[in-house]
C-alpha positions as a printed NumPy array, in Angstrom:
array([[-11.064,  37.809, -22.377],
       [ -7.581,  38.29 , -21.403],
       [ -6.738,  38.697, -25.045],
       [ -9.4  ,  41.453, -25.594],
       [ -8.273,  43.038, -23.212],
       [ -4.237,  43.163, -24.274],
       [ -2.686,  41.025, -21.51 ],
       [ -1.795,  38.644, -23.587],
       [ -0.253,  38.848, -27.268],
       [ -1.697,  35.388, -28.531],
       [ -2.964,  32.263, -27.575],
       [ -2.332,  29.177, -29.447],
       [ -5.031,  26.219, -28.823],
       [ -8.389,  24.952, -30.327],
       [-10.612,  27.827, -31.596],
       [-14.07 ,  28.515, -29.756],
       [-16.61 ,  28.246, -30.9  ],
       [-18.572,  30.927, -31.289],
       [-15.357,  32.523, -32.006],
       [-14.412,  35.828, -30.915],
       [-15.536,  38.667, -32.663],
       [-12.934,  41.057, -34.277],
       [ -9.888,  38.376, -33.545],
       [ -7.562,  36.847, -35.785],
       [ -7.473,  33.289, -36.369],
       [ -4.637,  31.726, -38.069],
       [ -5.513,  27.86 , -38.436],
       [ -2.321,  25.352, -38.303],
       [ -3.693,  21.837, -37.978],
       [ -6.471,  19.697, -37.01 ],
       [ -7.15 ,  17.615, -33.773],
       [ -9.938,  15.281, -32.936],
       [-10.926,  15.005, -29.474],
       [-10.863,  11.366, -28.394],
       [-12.724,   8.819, -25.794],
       [ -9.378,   6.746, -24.292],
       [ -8.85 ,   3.966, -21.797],
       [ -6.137,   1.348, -20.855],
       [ -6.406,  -1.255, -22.972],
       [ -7.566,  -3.816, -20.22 ],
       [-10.532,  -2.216, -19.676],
       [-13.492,  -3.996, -20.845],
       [-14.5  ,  -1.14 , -23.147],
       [-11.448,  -0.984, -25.203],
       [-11.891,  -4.978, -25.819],
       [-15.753,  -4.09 , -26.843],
       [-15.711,  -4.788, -30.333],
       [-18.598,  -1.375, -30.351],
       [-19.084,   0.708, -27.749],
       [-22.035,   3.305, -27.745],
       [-22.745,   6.404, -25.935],
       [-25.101,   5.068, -23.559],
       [-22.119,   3.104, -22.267],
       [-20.139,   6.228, -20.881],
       [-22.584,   6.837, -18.214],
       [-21.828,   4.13 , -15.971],
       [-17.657,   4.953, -16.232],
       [-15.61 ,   6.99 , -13.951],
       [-13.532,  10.018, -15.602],
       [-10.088,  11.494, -15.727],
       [-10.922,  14.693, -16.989],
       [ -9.005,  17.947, -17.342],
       [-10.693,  21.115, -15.155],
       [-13.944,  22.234, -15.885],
       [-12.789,  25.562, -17.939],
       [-11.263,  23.018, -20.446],
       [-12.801,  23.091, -23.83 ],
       [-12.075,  19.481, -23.904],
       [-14.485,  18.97 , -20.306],
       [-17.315,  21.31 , -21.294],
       [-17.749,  19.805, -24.91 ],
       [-17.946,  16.297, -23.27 ],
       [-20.684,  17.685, -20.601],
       [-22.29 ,  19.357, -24.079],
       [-22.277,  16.07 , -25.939],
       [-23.695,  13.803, -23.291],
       [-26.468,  16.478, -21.479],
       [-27.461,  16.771, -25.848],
       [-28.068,  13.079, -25.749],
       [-29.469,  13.12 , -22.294],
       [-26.986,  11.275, -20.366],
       [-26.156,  11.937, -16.66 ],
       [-23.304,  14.096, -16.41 ],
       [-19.679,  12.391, -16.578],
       [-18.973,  10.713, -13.027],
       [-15.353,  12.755, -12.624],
       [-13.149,  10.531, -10.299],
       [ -9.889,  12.557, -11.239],
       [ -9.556,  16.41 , -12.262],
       [ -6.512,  17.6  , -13.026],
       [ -4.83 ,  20.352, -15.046],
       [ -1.821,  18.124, -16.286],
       [ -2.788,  16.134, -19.263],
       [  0.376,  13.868, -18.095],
       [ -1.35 ,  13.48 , -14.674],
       [ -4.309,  12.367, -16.418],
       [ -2.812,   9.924, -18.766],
       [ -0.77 ,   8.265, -16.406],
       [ -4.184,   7.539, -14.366],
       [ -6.143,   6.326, -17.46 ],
       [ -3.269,   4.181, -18.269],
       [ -3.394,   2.457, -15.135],
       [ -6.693,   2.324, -14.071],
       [-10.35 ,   1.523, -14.676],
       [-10.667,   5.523, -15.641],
       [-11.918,   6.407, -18.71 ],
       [-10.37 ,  10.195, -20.789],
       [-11.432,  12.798, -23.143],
       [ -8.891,  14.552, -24.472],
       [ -7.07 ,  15.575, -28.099],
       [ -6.002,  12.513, -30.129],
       [ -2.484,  14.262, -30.65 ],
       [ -1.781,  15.079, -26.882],
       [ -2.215,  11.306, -26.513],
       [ -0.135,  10.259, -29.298],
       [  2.608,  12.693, -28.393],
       [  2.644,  11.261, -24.788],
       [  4.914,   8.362, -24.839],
       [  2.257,   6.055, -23.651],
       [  0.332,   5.777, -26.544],
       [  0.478,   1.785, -26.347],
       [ -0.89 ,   1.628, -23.242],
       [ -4.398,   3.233, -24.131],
       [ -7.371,   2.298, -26.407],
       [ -8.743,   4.989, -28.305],
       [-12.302,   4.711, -29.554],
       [-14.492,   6.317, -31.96 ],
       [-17.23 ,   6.967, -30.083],
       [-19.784,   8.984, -32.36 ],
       [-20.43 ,  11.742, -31.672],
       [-17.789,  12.846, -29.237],
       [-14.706,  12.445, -32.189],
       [-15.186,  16.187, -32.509],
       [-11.875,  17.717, -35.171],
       [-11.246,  20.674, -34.014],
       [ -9.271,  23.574, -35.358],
       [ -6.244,  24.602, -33.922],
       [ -3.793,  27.85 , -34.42 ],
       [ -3.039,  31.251, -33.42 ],
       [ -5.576,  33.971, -31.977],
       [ -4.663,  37.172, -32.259],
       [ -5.653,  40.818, -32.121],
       [ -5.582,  42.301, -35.538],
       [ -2.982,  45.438, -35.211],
       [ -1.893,  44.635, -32.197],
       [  2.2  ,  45.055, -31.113],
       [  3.771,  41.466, -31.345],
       [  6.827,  41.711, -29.085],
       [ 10.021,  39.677, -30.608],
       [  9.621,  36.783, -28.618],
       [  6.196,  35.941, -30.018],
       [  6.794,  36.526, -33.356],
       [  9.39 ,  33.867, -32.868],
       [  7.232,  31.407, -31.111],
       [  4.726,  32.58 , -34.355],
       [  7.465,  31.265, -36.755],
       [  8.059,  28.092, -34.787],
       [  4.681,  27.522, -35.06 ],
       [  4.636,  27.875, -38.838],
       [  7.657,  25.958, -39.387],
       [  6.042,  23.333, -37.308],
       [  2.928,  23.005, -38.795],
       [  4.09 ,  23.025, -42.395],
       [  6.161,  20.191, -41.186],
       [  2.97 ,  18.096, -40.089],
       [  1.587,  19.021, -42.89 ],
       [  4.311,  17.308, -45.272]])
């Protein structure tokens, strides 16, 4: 909303979905939104774990606006499972993380945020079908609109970036 409206010049992140008419999208990479745990916890020893499973745990999850929250609420009111029991909300994925690592709290959130957080070998990550969701990410933009200097830098950066993944 706050882009269609001009107050902001871009926003880089996962696309919606539906997407917003009469935007730009500029894809840059893939993520896949992951189920995660410490690696103690009896799930991540399970040699399968299914759906059904998640409804008894107790969540780290990011706020409720979070396209990561809503499409886990989505995936589990499709497959008519109680909603996720949320023991920790937070709006800092390192907050969340840190709590999952050390705790009997189970996490939703972007394979690559996890990977990129430095505790990667703390955590189990599990393929738990059907909530490994890839997910485009990029820039949104308005088509026409001004692009002030500093975010047609950040724009490059981003570029650069993702080529590099890419290679």
């Amino acid at each position: 909303a706050a882009l269609e409206r001009g107050e902001l010049d871009l926003i880089f992140g996962s696309f919606p979905e539906p997407r917003i008419p009469g935007m730009t999208y500029e894809p840059l990479g893939e993520d896949v939104l992951t189920v995660f745990m410490c690696k103690r916890h009896p799930l991540a020893r399970a040699p399968r774990v299914r759906l059904s499973q998640l409804a008894a745990v107790r969540w780290a999850l990011p706020n409720a606006s979070v396209t990561s929250r809503r499409t886990l609420q989505q995936q589990l009111q499709a497959h008519r499972l109680p909603a996720p029991e949320v023991a920790l909300e937070s709006s800092s994925t390192q907050v969340l993380i840190a709590a999952v690592a050390r705790s009997d709290l189970v996490g939703y959130l972007p394979a690559g945020v996890l990977k990129g957080s430095g505790r990667i070998r703390e955590l189990a990550l599990r393929d738990i079908e059907p909530l490994c969701i890839k997910r485009s990410l990029g820039v949104i933009s308005s088509p026409g609109a001004y692009l002030p200097p500093a975010a047609a830098r950040l724009m490059q950066a981003l570029r650069r970036g993702a080529a590099r993944s890419a290679e």
